[in-house]
XYZ file of C-alpha atoms in Angstrom:
491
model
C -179.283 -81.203 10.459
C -177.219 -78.748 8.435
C -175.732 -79.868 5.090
C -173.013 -77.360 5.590
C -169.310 -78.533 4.317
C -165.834 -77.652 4.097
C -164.499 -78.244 0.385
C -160.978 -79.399 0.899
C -159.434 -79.459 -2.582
C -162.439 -81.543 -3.705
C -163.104 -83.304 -0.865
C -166.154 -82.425 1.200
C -166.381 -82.694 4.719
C -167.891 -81.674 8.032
C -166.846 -79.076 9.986
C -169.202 -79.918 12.916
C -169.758 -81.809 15.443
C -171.648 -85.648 15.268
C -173.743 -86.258 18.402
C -176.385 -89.491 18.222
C -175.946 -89.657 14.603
C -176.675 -86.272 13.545
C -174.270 -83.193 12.918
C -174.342 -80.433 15.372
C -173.442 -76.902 14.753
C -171.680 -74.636 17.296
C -171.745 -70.306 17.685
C -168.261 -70.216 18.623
C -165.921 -71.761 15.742
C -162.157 -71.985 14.932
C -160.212 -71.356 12.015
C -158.147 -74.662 10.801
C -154.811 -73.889 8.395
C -153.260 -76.096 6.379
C -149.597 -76.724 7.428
C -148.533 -76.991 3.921
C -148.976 -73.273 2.735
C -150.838 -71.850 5.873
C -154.006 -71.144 3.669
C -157.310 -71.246 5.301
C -159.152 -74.367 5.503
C -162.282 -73.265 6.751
C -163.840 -72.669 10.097
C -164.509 -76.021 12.087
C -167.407 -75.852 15.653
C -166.069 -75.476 18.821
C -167.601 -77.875 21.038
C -169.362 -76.411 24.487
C -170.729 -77.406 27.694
C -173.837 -78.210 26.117
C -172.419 -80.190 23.483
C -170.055 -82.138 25.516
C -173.337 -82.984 27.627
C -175.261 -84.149 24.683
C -172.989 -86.758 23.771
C -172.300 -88.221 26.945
C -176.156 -88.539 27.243
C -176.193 -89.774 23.569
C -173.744 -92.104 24.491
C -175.492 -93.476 27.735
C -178.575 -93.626 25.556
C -176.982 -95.850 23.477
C -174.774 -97.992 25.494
C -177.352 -100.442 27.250
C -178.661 -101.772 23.393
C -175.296 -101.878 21.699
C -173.931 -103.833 24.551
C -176.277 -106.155 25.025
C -175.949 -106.856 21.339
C -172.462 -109.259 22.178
C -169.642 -109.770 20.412
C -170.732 -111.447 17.082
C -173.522 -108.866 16.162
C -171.299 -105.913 16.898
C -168.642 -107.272 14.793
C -170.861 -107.084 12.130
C -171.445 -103.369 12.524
C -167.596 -102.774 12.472
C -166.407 -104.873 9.613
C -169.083 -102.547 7.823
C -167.734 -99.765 9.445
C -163.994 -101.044 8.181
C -165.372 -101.616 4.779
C -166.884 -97.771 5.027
C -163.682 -96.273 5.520
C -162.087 -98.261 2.725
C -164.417 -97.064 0.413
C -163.500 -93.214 1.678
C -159.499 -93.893 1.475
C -159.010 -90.967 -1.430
C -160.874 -88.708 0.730
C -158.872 -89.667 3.889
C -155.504 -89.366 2.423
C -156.550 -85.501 0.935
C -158.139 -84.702 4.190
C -154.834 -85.624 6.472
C -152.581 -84.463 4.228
C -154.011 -80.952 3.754
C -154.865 -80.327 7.580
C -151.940 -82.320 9.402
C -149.120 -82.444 6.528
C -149.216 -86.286 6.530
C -147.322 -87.630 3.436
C -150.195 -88.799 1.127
C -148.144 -92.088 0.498
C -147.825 -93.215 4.046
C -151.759 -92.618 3.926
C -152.249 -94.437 1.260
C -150.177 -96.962 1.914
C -150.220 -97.263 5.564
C -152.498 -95.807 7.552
C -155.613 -96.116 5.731
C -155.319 -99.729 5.665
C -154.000 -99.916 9.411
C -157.419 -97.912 10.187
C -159.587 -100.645 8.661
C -157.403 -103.287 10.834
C -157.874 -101.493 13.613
C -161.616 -101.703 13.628
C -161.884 -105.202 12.085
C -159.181 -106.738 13.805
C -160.514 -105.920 17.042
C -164.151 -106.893 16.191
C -162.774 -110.382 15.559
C -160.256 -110.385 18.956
C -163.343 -110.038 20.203
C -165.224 -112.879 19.773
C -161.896 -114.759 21.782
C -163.240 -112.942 25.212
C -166.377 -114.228 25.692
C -165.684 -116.044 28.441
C -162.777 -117.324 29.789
C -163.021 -120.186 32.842
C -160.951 -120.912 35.486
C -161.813 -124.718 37.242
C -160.360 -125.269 40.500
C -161.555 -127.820 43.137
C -163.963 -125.605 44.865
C -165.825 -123.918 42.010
C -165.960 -123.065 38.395
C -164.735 -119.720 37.622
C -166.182 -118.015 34.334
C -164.229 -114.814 33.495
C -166.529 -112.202 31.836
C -165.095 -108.942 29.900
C -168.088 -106.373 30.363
C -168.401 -103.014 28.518
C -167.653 -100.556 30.984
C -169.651 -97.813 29.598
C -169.621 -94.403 27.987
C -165.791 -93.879 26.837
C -163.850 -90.630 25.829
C -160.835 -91.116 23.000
C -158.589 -88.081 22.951
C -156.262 -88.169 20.002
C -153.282 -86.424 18.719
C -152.642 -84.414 15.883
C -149.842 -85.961 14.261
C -151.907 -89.489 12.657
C -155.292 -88.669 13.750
C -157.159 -91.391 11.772
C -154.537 -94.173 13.103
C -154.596 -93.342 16.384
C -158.363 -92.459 16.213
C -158.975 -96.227 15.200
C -156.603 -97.933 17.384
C -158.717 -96.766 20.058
C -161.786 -96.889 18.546
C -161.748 -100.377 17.208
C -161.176 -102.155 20.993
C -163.760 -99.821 22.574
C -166.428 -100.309 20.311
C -165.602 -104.327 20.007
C -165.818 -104.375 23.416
C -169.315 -102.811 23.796
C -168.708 -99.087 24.925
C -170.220 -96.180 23.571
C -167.573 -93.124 22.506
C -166.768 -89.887 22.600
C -163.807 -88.612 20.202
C -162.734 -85.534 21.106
C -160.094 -84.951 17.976
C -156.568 -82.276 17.690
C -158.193 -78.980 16.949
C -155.157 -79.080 14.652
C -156.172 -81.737 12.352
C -159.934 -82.686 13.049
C -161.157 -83.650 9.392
C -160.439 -87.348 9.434
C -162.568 -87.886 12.898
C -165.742 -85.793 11.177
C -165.245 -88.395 8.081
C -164.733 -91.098 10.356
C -168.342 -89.883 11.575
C -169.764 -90.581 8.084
C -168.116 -93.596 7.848
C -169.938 -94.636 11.186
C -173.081 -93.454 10.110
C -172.835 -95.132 6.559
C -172.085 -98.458 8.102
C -175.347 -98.066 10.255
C -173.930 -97.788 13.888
C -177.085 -96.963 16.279
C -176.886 -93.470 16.897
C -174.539 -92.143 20.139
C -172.520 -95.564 19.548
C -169.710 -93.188 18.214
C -169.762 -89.395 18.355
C -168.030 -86.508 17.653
C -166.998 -83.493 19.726
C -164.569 -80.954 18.073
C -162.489 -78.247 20.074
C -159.603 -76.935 21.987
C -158.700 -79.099 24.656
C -158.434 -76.328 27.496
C -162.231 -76.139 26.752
C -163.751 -78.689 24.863
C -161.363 -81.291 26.399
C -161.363 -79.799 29.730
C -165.315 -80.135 29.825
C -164.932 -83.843 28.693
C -162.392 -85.092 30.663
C -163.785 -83.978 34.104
C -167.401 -85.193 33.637
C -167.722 -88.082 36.385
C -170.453 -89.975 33.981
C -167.153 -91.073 31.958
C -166.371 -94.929 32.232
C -162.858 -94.593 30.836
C -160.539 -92.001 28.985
C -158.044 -92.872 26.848
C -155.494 -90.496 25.956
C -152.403 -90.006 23.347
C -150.538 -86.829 23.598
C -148.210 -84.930 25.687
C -146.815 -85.145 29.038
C -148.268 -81.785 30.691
C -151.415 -82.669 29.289
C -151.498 -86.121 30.693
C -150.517 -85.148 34.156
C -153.830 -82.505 34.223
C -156.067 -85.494 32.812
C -155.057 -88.032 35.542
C -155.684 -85.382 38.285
C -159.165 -84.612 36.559
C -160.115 -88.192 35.964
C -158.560 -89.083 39.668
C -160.897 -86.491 40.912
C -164.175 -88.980 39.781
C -162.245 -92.466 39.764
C -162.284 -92.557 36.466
C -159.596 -95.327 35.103
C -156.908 -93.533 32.350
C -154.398 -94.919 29.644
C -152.010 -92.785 28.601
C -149.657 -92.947 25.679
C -147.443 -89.893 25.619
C -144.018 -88.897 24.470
C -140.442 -90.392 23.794
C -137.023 -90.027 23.532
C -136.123 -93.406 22.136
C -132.550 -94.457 21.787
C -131.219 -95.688 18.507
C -128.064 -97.693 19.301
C -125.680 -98.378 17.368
C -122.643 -101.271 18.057
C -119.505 -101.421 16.722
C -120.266 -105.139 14.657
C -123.735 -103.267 13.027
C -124.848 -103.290 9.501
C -123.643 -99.542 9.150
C -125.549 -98.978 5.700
C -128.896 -100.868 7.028
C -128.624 -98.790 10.399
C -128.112 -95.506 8.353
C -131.176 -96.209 5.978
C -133.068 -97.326 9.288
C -131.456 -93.790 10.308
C -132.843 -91.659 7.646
C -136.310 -92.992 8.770
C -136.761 -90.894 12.019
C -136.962 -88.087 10.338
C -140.308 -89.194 8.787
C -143.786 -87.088 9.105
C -141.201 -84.184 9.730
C -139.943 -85.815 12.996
C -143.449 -86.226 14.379
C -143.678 -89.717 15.681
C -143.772 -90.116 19.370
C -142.097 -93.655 18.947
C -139.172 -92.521 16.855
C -135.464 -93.067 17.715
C -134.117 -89.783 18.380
C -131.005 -89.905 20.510
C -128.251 -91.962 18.269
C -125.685 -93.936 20.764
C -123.304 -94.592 18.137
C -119.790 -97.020 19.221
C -117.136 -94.862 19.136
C -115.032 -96.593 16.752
C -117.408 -96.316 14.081
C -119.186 -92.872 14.724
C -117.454 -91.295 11.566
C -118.380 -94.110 9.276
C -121.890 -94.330 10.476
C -122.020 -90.318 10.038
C -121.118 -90.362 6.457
C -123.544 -93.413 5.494
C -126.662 -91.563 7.484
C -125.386 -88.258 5.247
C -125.834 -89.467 2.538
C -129.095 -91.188 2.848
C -130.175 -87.661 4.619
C -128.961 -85.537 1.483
C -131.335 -87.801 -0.853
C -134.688 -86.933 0.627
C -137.505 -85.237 -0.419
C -138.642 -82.967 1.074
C -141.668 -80.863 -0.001
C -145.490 -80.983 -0.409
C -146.846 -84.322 1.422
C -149.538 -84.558 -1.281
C -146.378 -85.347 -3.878
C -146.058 -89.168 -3.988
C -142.619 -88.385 -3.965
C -142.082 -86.519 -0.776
C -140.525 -88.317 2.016
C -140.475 -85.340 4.363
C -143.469 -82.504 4.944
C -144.243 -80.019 7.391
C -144.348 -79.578 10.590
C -148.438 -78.794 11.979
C -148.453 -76.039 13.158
C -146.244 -72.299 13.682
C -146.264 -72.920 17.147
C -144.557 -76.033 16.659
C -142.306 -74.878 14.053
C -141.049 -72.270 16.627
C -140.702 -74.606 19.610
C -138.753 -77.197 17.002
C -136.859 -73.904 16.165
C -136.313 -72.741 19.840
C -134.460 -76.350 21.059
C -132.151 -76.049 18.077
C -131.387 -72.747 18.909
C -130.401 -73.017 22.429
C -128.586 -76.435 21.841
C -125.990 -74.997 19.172
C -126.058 -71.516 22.034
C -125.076 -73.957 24.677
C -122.346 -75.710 22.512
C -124.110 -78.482 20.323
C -122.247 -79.414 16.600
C -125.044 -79.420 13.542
C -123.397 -82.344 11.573
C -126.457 -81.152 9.411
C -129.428 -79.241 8.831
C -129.945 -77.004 11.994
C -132.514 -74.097 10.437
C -135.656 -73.691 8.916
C -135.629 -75.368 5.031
C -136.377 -72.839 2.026
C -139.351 -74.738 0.772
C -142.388 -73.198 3.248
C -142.642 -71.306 6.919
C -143.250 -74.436 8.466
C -140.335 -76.825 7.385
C -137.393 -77.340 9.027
C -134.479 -79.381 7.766
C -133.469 -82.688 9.132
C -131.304 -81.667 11.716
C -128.743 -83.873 13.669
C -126.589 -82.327 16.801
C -123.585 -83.626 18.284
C -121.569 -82.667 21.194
C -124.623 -82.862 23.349
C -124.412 -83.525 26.993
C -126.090 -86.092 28.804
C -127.969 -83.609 30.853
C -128.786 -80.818 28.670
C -132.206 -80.065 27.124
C -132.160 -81.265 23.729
C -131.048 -84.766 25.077
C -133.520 -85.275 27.631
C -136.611 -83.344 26.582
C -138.894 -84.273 23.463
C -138.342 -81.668 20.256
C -140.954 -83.811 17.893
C -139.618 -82.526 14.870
C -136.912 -83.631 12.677
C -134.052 -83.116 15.397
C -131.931 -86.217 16.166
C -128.972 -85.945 17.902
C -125.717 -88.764 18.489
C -123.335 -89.812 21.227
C -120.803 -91.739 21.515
C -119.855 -94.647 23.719
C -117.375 -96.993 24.257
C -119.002 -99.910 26.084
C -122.170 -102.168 25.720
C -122.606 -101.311 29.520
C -122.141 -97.184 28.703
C -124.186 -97.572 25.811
C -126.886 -98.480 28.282
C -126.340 -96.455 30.810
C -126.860 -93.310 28.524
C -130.163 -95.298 26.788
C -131.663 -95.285 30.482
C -130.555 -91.961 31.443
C -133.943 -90.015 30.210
C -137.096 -89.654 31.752
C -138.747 -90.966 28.734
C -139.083 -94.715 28.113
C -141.259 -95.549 24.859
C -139.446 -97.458 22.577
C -135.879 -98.333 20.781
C -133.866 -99.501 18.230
C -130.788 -101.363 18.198
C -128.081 -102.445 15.543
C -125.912 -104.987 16.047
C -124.684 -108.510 16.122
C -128.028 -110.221 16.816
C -127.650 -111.759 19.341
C -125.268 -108.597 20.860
C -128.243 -106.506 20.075
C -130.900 -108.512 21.485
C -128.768 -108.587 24.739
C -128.370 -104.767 24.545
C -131.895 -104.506 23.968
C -132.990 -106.175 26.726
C -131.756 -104.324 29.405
C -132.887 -100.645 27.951
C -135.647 -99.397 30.287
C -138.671 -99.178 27.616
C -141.904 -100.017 26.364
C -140.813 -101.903 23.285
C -137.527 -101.899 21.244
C -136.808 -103.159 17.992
C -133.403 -105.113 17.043
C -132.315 -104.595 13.427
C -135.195 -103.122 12.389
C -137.692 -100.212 13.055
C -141.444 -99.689 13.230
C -142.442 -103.718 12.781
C -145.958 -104.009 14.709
C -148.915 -106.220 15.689
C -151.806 -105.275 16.576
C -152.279 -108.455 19.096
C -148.612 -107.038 20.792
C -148.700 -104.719 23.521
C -147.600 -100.793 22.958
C -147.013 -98.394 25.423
C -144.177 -96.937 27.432
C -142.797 -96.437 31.108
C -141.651 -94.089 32.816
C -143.056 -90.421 31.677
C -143.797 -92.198 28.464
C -147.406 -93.409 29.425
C -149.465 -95.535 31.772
C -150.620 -98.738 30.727
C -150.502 -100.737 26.895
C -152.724 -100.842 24.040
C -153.387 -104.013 21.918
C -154.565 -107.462 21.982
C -156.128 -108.518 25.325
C -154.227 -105.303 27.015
C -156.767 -102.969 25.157
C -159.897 -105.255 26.041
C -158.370 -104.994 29.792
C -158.865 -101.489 29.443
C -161.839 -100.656 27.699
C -163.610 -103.616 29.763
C -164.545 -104.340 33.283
C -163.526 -107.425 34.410
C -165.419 -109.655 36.423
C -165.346 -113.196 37.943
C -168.733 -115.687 38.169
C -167.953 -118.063 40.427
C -170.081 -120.881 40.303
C -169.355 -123.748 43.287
C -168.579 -127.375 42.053
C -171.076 -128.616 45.161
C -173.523 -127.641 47.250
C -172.138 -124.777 49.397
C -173.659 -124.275 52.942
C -172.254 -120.749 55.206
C -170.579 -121.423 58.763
C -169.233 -119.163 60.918
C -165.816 -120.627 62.497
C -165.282 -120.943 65.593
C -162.069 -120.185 67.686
């Protein structure tokens, strides 16, 4: 077991793999910059054939004991586990912010915390899906949620410890052994999350740890036909070449993928509260796949609502995510930075009006100002494709019905945001094709409340019992309330 670590200002960390509780080394490695000055981070394993093979056997080792274990004695495992990455939160926040540009006081603040939820939260849900019984007149029906067996998590590289967890936590609570393939972008918070794991005393190949580029590493994973389940969070192109892999072997998918949410605005909205609500898209440099991105903004008050969202716009930070103070970082990666770039580009070449921002910002290669185009039609690029990065652009309309119309008129169908009258907005709301949409207010969540999206936005929701309908098989003991005796009838 090599002792060998990255030292990432101070923090010290893995750059290999974790497979049945011990750390694996690779011959083939890549290099992993930092988004915030491009400096080298280190050299991180890239996952083979081999090592893709050893987990899924370490994982299939593992799964018969730490399923049989139930409910109750797992959950003790994970509220350790929970407690484990509590105790690592300094280390977590330095880790994401260095390698994905997070903002080290939404780590601090939010997703560390939301990470221990995730796992402890889940460990407890469990314990409510034991058994479930259905009694009719013919029989007693007892409902059983089963592991279904060795599980792959493939995460994204824009909150990798989140998203990591949110997976993570329902699997494991529900008996499954997993394989975390992490964004060969940011892949430090999944090898800490390993020590975490192994600190808190999960049986070895319970949780391990493959690291790689997905055309290899992930390509390996995703079409091995021992896999129970894959569970995936990323883009659409990728998606599309995991459900034909997966479809190949029958092997059952959820897919969270992109957006591009509306953020309506009515005539009779809080202007100032929608503007501040506004301000937040442009968060983690635009990154969030459940932002509002396309403003639909009532004609009558498009000007006012410009000059309010302006102004809370020209008051953000942005700079170095490891500042308390920053409010807006960098994007991950250059090739990121240039497709962010590229949509601007050929938006304002094909007519678009930067109200502002529109170019790279002064402070490092890989920001870009917040950035909102107007002028936009319906059909063009920048309106119905996904830029994540800190590119919004705004409409107008003229009637609760157009405002609709244009709020259905993408591909794309994750979430939403509405401002309004309340009971107006909730009305509006309502009939916007999407996964979830929030009515004065953004970005309020539960985990027992489903997520996920329609149309190209994903297949299938995460949370609550959704994620246990995944993650489990679900089958039916059906016990007769008398004696049953088999007859053939007769015609």
């Amino acid at each position: 077991m090599t002792t060998h670590t990255l030292d990432i200002c101070g923090v010290h960390v893995s750059p290999h793999h974790y497979i049945g509780g011990q750390r694996s080394t690779s011959p083939e490695s890549f290099e992993l910059h930092s988004p915030i000055d491009q400096r080298l981070l280190g050299h991180v394993s890239e996952g083979g054939a081999e090592h893709v093979d050893a987990a899924i056997q370490a994982a299939q080792q593992a799964f018969p004991a730490w399923a049989a274990l139930g409910a109750e004695k797992r959950k003790g495992f994970l509220d350790r586990f929970a407690e484990e990455i509590g105790k690592r939160a300094d280390a977590f926040c330095v880790l994401e912010s260095n390698d994905a540009g997070v903002l080290l006081s939404r780590m601090r603040h939010g997703v560390v915390p939301r990470a221990m939820l995730n796992i402890s939260w889940f460990a407890e849900h469990a314990l409510r899906l034991q058994e479930r019984q259905i009694e009719t007149d013919q029989a007693l029906h007892r409902i059983r949620h089963d592991p279904a067996g060795v599980v792959a998590i493939i995460t994204p590289w824009n909150s990798p410890l989140m998203l990591a967890t949110w997976k993570l936590g329902p699997a494991l609570a529900a008996g499954n052994t997993v394989i975390i393939k992490p964004p060969e972008w940011a892949p430090l918070s999944s090898s800490l999350l390993a020590d975490a794991a192994n600190a808190a005393g999960l049986p070895p190949g319970v949780v391990n740890i493959v690291q790689g580029r997905g055309a290899t590493t992930g390509a390996r994973l995703v079409s091995d036909p021992r896999l129970a389940r894959i569970s995936f969070t990323g883009s659409v192109p990728t998606a599309k070449w995991i459900a034909q892999t997966a479809g190949a072997n029958l092997v059952p998918c959820s897919l969270e993928l992109g957006g591009k949410s509306p953020f309506i605005v009515l005539e009779d909205a809080d202007l100032d509260n929608a503007a501040a609500t506004g301000a937040l898209m442009y968060r983690n440099a635009g990154q969030v796949c459940l932002a509002g991105t396309r403003f639909l903004v009532h004609k009558r008050v498009a000007g006012a609502f410009i000059e309010r969202m302006r102004g809370y716009v020209e008051r953000l930070n942005i700079g170095d995510p490891r500042d308390e103070h920053t409010e807006v970082g960098p994007i991950i990666h250059p090739r990121q930075v240039e497709r962010v770039k590229g949509f601007v580009d050929r938006a304002v070449s094909a007519g678009a009006k930067v109200l502002w921002g529109g170019a790279l910002h002064p402070y490092g290669a890989q920001y870009f100002q917040p950035t909102m185009l107007t002028d936009v039609a319906q059909d063009s690029e920048i309106v119905q494709n996904e830029v994540f990065g800190p590119v919004l652009t705004l409409q107008t309309f003229e009637s609760d019905a157009e405002a609709v119309r244009l709020a259905n008129d993408v591909d794309y169908g994750l979430g939403g945001v509405c401002y309004g009258e309340t009971a107006r907005a909730t009305a509006v709301a309502e009939q916007v094709h999407t996964g979830f949409i929030w009515v004065n207010s953004f970005g309020i969540r539960d985990l027992a409340a489903p997520f996920g999206g329609c149309k190209r936005s994903g297949i299938g929701r995460e949370g609550g019992d959704w994620s246990f309908e995944f993650f489990c098989d679900i089958k039916d003991v059906i016990v007769p309330n008398k004696p049953f005796r088999a007859s053939f009838s007769q015609r």
